[in-house]
PDB file of C-alpha atoms in Angstrom:
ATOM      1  CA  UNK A   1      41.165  16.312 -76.969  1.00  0.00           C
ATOM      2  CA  UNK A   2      41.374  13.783 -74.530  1.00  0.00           C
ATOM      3  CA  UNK A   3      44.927  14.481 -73.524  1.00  0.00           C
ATOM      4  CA  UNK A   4      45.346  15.973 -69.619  1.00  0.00           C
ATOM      5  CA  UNK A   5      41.737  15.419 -69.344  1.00  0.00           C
ATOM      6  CA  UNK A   6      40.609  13.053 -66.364  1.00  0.00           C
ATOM      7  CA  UNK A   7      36.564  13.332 -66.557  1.00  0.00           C
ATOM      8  CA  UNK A   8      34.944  12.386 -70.144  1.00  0.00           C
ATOM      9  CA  UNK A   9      31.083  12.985 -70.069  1.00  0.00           C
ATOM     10  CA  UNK A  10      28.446  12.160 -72.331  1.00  0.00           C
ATOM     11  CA  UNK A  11      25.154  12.756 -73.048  1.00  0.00           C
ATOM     12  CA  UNK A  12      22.807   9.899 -73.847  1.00  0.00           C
ATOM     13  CA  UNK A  13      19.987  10.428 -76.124  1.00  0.00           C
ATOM     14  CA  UNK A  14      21.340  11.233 -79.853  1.00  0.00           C
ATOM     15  CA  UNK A  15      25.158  11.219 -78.739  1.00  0.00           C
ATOM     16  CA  UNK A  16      25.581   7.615 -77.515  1.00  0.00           C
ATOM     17  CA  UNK A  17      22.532   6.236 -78.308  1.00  0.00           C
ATOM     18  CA  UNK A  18      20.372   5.759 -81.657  1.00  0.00           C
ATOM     19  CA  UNK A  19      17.182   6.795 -79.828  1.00  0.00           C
ATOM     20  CA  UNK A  20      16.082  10.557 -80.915  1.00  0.00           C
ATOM     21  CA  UNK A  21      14.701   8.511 -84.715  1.00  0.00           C
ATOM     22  CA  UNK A  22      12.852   6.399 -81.727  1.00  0.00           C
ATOM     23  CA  UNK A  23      11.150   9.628 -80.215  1.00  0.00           C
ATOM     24  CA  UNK A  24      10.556  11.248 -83.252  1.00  0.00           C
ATOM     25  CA  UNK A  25       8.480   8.223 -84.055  1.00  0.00           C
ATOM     26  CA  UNK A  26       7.114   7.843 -80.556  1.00  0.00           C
ATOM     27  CA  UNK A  27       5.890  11.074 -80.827  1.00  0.00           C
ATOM     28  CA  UNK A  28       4.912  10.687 -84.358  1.00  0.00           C
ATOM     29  CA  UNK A  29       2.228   7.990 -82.697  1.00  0.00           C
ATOM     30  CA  UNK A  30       1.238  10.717 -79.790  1.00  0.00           C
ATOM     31  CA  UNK A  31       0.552  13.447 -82.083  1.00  0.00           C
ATOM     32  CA  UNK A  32      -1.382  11.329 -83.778  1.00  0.00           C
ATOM     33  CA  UNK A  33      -3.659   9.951 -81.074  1.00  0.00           C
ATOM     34  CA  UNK A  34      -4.310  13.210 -79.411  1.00  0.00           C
ATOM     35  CA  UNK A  35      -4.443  15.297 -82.517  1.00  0.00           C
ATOM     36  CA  UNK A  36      -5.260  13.276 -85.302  1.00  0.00           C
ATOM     37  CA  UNK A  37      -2.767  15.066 -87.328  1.00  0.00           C
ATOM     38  CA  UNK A  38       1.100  13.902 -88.963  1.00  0.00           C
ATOM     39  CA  UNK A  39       4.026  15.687 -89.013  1.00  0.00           C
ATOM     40  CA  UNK A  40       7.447  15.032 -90.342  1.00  0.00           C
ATOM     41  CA  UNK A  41      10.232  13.668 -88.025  1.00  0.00           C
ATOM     42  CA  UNK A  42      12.420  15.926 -88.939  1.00  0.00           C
ATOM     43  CA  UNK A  43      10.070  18.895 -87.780  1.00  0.00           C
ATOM     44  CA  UNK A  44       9.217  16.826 -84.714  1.00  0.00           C
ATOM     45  CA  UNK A  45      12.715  16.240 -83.584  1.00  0.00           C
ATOM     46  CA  UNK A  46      13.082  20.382 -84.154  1.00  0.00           C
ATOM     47  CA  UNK A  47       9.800  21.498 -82.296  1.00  0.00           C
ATOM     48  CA  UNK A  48      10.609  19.093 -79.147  1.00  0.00           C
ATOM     49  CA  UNK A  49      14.412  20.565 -78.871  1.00  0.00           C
ATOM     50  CA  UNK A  50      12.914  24.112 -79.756  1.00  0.00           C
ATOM     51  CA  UNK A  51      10.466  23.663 -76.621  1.00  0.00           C
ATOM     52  CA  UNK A  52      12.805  21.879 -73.980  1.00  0.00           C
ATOM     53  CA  UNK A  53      14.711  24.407 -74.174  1.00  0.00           C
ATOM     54  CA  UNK A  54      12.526  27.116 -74.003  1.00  0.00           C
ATOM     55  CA  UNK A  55      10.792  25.294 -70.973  1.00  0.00           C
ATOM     56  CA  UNK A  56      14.065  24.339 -69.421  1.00  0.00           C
ATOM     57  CA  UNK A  57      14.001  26.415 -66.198  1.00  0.00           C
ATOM     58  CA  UNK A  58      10.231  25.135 -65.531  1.00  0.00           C
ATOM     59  CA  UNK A  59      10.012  22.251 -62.595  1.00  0.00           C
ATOM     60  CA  UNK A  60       9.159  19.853 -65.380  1.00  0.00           C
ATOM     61  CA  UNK A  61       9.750  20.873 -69.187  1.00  0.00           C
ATOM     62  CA  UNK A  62       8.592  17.518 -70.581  1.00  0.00           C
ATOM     63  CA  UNK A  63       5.419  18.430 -68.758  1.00  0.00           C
ATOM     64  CA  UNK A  64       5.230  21.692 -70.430  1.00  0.00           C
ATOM     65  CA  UNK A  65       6.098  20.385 -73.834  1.00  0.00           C
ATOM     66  CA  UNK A  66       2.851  18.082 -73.215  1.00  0.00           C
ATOM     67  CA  UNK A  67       0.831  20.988 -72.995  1.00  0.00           C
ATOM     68  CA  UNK A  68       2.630  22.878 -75.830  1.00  0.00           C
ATOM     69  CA  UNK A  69       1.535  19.656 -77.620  1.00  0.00           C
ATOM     70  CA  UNK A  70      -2.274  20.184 -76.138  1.00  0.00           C
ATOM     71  CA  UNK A  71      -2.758  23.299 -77.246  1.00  0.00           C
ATOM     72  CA  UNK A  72      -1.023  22.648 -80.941  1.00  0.00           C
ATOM     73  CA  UNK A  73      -3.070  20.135 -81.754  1.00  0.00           C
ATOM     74  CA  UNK A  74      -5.860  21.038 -79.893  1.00  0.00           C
ATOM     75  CA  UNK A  75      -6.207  17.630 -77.450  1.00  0.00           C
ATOM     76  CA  UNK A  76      -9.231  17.368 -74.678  1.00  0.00           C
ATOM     77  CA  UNK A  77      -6.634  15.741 -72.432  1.00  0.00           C
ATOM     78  CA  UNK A  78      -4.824  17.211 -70.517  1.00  0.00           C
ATOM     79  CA  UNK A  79      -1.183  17.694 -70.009  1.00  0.00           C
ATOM     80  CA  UNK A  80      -0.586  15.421 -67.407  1.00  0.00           C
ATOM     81  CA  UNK A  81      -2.475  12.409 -69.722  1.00  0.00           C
ATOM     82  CA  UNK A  82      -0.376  13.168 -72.487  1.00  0.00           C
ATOM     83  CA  UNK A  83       2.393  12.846 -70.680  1.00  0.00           C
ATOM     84  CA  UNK A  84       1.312   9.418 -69.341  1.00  0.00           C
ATOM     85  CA  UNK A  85       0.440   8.410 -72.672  1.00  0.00           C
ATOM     86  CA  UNK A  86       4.189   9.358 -74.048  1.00  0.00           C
ATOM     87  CA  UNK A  87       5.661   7.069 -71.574  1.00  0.00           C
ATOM     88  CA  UNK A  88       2.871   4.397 -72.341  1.00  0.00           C
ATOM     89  CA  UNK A  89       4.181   4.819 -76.050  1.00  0.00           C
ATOM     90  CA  UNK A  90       7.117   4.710 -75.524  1.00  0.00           C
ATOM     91  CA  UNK A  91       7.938   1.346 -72.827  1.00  0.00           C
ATOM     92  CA  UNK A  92       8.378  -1.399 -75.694  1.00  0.00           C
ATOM     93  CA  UNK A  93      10.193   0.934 -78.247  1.00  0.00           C
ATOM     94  CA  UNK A  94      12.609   2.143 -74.984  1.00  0.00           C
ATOM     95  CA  UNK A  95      12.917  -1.650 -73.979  1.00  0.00           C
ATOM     96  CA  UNK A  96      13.226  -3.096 -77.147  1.00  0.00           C
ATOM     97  CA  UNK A  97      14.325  -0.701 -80.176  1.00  0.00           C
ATOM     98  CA  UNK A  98      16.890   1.078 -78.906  1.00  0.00           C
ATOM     99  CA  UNK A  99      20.824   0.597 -79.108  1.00  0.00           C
ATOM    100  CA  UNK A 100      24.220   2.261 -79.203  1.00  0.00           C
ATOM    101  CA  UNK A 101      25.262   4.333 -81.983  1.00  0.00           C
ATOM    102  CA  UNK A 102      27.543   2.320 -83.952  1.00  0.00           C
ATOM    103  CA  UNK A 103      31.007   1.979 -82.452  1.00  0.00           C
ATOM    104  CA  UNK A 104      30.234   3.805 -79.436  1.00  0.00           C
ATOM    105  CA  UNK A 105      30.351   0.949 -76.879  1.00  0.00           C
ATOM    106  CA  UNK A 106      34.069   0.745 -78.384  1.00  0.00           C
ATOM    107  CA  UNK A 107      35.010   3.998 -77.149  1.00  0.00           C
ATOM    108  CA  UNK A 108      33.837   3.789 -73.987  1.00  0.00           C
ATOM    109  CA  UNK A 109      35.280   0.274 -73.120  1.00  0.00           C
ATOM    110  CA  UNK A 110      38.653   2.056 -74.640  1.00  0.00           C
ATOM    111  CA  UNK A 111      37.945   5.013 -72.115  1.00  0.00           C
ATOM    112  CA  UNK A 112      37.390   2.839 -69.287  1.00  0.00           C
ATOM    113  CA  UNK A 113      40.417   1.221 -70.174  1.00  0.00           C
ATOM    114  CA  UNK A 114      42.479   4.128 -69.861  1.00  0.00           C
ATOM    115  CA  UNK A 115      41.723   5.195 -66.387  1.00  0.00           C
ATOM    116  CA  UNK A 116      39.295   7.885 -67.646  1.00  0.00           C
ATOM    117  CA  UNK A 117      36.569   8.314 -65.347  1.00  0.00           C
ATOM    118  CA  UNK A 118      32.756   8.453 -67.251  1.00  0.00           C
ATOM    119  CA  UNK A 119      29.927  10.403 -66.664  1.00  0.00           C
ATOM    120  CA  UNK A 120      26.411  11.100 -67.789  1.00  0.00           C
ATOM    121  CA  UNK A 121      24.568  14.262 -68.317  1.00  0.00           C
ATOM    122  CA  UNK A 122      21.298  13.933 -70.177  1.00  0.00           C
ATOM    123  CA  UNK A 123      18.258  15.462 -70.109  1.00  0.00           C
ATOM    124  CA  UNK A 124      16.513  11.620 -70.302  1.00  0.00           C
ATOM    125  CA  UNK A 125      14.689  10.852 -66.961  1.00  0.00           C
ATOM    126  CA  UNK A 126      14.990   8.707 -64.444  1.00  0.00           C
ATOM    127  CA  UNK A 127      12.710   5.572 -65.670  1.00  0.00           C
ATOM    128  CA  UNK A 128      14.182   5.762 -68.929  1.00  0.00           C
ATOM    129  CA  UNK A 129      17.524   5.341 -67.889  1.00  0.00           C
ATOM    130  CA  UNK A 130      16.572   2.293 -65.674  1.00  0.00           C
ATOM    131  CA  UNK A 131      15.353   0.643 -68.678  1.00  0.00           C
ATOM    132  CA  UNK A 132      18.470   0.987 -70.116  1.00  0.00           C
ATOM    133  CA  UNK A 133      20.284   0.072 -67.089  1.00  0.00           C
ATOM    134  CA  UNK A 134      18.257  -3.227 -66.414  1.00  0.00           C
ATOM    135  CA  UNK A 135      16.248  -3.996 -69.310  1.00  0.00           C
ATOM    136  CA  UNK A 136      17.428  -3.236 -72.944  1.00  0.00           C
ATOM    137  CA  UNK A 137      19.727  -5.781 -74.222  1.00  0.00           C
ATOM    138  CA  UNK A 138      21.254  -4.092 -76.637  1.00  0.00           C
ATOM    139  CA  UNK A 139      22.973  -1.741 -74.615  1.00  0.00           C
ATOM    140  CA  UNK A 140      23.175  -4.034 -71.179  1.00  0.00           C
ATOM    141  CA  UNK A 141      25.277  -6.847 -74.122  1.00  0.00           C
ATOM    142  CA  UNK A 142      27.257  -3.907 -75.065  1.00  0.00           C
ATOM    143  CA  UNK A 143      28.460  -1.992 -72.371  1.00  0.00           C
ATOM    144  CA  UNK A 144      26.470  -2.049 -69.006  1.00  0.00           C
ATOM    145  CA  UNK A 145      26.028   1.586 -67.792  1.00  0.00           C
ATOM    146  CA  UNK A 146      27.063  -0.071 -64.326  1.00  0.00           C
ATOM    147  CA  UNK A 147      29.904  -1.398 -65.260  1.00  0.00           C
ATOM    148  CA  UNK A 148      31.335   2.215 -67.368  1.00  0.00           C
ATOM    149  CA  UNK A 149      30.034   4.942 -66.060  1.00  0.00           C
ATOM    150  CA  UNK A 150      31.000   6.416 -62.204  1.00  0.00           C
ATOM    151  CA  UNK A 151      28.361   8.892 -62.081  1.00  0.00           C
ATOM    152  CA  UNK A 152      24.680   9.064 -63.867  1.00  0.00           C
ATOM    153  CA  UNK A 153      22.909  12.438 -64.060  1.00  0.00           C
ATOM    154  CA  UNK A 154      19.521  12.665 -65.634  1.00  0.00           C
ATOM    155  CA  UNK A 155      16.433  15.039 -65.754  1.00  0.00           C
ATOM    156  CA  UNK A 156      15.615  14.518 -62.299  1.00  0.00           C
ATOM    157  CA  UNK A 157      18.981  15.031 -60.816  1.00  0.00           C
ATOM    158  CA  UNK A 158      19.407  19.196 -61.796  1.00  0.00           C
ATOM    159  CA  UNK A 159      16.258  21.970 -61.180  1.00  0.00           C
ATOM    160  CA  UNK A 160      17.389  23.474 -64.504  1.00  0.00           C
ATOM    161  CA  UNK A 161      17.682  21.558 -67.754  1.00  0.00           C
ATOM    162  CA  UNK A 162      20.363  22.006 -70.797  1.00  0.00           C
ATOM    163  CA  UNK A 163      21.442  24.215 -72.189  1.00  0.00           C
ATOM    164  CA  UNK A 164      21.626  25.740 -68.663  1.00  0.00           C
ATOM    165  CA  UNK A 165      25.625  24.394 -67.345  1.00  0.00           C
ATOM    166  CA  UNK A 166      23.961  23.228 -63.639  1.00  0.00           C
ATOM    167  CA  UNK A 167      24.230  19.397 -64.483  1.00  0.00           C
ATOM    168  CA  UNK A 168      28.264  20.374 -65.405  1.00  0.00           C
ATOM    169  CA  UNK A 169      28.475  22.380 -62.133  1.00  0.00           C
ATOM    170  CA  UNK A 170      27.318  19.708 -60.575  1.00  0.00           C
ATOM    171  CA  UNK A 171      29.774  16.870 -62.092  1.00  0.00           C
ATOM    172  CA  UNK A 172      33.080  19.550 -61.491  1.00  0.00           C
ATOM    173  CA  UNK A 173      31.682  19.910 -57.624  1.00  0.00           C
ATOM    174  CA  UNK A 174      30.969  15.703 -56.606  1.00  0.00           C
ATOM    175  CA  UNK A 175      34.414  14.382 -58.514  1.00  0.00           C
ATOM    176  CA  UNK A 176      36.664  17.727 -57.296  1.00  0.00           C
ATOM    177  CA  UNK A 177      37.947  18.480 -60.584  1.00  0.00           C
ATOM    178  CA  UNK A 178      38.488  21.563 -62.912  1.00  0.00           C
ATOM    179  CA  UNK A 179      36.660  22.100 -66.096  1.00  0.00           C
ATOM    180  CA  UNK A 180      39.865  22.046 -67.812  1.00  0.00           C
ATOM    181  CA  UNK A 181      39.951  18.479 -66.823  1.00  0.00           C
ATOM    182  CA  UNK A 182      36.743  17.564 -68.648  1.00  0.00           C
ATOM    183  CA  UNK A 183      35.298  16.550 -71.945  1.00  0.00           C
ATOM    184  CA  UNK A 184      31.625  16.918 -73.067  1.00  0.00           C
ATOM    185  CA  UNK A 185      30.428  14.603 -75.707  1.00  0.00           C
ATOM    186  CA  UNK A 186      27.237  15.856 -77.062  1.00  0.00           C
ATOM    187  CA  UNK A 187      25.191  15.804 -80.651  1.00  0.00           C
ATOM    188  CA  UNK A 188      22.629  18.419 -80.038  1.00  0.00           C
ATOM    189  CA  UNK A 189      22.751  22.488 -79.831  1.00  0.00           C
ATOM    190  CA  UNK A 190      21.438  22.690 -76.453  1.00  0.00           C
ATOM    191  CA  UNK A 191      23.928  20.342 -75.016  1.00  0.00           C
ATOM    192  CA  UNK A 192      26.566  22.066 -76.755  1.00  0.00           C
ATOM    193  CA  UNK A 193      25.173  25.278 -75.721  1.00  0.00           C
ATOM    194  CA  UNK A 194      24.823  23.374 -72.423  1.00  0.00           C
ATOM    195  CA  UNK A 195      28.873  22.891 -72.434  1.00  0.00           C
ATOM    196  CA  UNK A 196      30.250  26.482 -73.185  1.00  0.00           C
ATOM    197  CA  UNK A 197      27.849  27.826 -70.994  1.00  0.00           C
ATOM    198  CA  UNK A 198      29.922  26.067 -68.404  1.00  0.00           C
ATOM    199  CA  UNK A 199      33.301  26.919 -70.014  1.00  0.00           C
ATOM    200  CA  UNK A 200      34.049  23.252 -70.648  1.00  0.00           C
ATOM    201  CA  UNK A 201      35.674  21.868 -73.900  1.00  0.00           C
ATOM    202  CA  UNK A 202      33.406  19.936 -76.212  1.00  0.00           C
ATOM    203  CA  UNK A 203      32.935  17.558 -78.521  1.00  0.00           C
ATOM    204  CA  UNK A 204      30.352  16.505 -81.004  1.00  0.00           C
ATOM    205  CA  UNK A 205      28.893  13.326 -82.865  1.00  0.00           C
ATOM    206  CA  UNK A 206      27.121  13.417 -86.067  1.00  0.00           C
ATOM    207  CA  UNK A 207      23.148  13.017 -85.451  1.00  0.00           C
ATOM    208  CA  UNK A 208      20.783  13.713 -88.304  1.00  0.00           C
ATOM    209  CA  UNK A 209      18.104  14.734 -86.167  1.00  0.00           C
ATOM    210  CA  UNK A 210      20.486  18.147 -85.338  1.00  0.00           C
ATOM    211  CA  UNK A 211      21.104  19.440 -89.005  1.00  0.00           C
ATOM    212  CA  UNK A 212      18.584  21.856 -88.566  1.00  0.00           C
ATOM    213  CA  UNK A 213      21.488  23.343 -86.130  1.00  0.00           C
ATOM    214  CA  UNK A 214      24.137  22.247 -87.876  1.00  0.00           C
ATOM    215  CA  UNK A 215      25.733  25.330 -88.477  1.00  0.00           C
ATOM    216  CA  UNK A 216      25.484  26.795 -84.663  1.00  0.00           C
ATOM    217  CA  UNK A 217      26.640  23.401 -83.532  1.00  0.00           C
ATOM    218  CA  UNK A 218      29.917  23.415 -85.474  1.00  0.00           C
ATOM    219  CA  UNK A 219      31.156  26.620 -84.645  1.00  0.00           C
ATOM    220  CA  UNK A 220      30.551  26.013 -81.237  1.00  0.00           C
ATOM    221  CA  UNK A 221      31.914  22.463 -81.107  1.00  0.00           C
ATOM    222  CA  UNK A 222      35.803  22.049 -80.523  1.00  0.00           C
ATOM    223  CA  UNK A 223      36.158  18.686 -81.522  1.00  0.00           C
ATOM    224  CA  UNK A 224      33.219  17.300 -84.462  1.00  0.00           C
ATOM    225  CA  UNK A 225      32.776  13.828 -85.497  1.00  0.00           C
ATOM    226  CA  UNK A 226      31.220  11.902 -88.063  1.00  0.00           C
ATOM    227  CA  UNK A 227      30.513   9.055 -86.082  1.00  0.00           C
ATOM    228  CA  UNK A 228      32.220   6.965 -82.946  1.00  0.00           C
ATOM    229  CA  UNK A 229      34.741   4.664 -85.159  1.00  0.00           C
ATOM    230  CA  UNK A 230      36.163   8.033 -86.693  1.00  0.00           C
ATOM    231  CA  UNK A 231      36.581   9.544 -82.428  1.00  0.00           C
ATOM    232  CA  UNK A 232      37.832   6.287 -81.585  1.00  0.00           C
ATOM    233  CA  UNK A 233      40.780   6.445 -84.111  1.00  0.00           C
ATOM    234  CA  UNK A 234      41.455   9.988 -82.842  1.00  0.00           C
ATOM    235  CA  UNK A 235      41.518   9.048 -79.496  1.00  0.00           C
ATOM    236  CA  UNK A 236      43.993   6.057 -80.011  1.00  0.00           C
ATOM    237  CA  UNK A 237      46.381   8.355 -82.044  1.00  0.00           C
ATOM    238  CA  UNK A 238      45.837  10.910 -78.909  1.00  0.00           C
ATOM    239  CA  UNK A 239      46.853   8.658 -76.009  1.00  0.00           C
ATOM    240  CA  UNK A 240      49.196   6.111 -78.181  1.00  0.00           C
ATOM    241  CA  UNK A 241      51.750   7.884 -80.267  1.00  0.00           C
TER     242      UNK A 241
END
């Protein structure tokens, strides 16, 4: 998996960390303000995936999943206000709440360790990833994303979102390497998708929040995993024996 490879990257949001519970329930909380109706996490995790990537060659898809949102629930606000009022939502959970999946600050310290150079690909913006950068404790304790990863690509970096392969492009381009010299780490069909769209091997993590994909996901996936402490044995055994 890891063997002959020189560039691992990962995505952030469901593959390293515990956050996509956190959205479902931050989004729980803004369906409910502008709509005054519930809906199941589960369904909310599916509906937000479903529209990203439908929206994912428009300027700004979170924008358009605002208005999706708008016109589901019929809201009087408008896009741009829902949008705002996400992010309101969603400071203190972002600053606070959220943490590594367990085990995963282990591989990537192990990674590091090993001369393997990390990357980020996500589809989280900008803002967000400063909180996690400067803010959130949990992961700054952990593993500082200064201190592990070389490059950071988020929503604002690429004109086209997962599962479109620009991000990868992108990565293979600014370090000079193949794609037979990367990994992708990913939880989610569209960053999976994302990966073989850009002929690059791939990994998976276990994350709840994808089962509604679950079969897609595995016979795309190269590599699956339960969870970080079951890659991280894999990996030793890899680069040990």
């Amino acid at each position: 998996m890891v063997k002959n490879k020189k560039v691992i990257i990962f995505d952030v949001d469901g593959t390293l960390i515990d956050s996509i519970g956190i959205w479902n329930e931050i989004d729980k909380e803004l369906i409910r303000r502008i709509g005054n109706r519930k809906i199941d996490e589960i369904d909310i995790a599916k509906q937000r995936d479903d529209k990203l990537k439908e929206y994912s060659k428009y300027k700004d898809a979170y924008l358009e999943y605002c208005e999706f949102l708008k016109q589901k629930y019929k809201s009087s606000m408008s896009k741009e206000e829902i949008k705002k009022l996400r992010y309101e939502i969603a400071e203190q959970y972002l600053m606070e709440k959220v943490d590594y999946k367990p085990n995963a600050e282990k591989v990537l310290k192990y990674l590091k360790e090993n001369k393997y150079i990390l990357v980020i690909a996500t589809t989280t913006n900008d803002h967000t990833i400063q909180i996690y950068k400067t803010i959130n404790k949990n992961i700054i304790n952990k593993a500082n994303f200064n201190d592990i990863f070389t490059l950071i690509y988020s929503k604002n970096s690429v004109k086209q979102l997962k599962p479109n392969p620009e991000v990868h492009y992108k990565i293979l381009e600014e370090l000079n390497v193949n794609k037979e010299e990367c990994l992708i780490i990913e939880d989610s069909l569209i960053g999976v998708e994302a990966a073989k769209n850009a002929n690059i091997e791939v990994a998976t993590i276990y994350d709840k929040y994808s089962d509604s994909n679950r079969k897609e996901i595995n016979e795309l996936s190269d590599y699956k995993f339960q969870d970080f402490n079951e890659m991280l044995n894999y990996i030793k055994k890899e680069i040990e024996e």
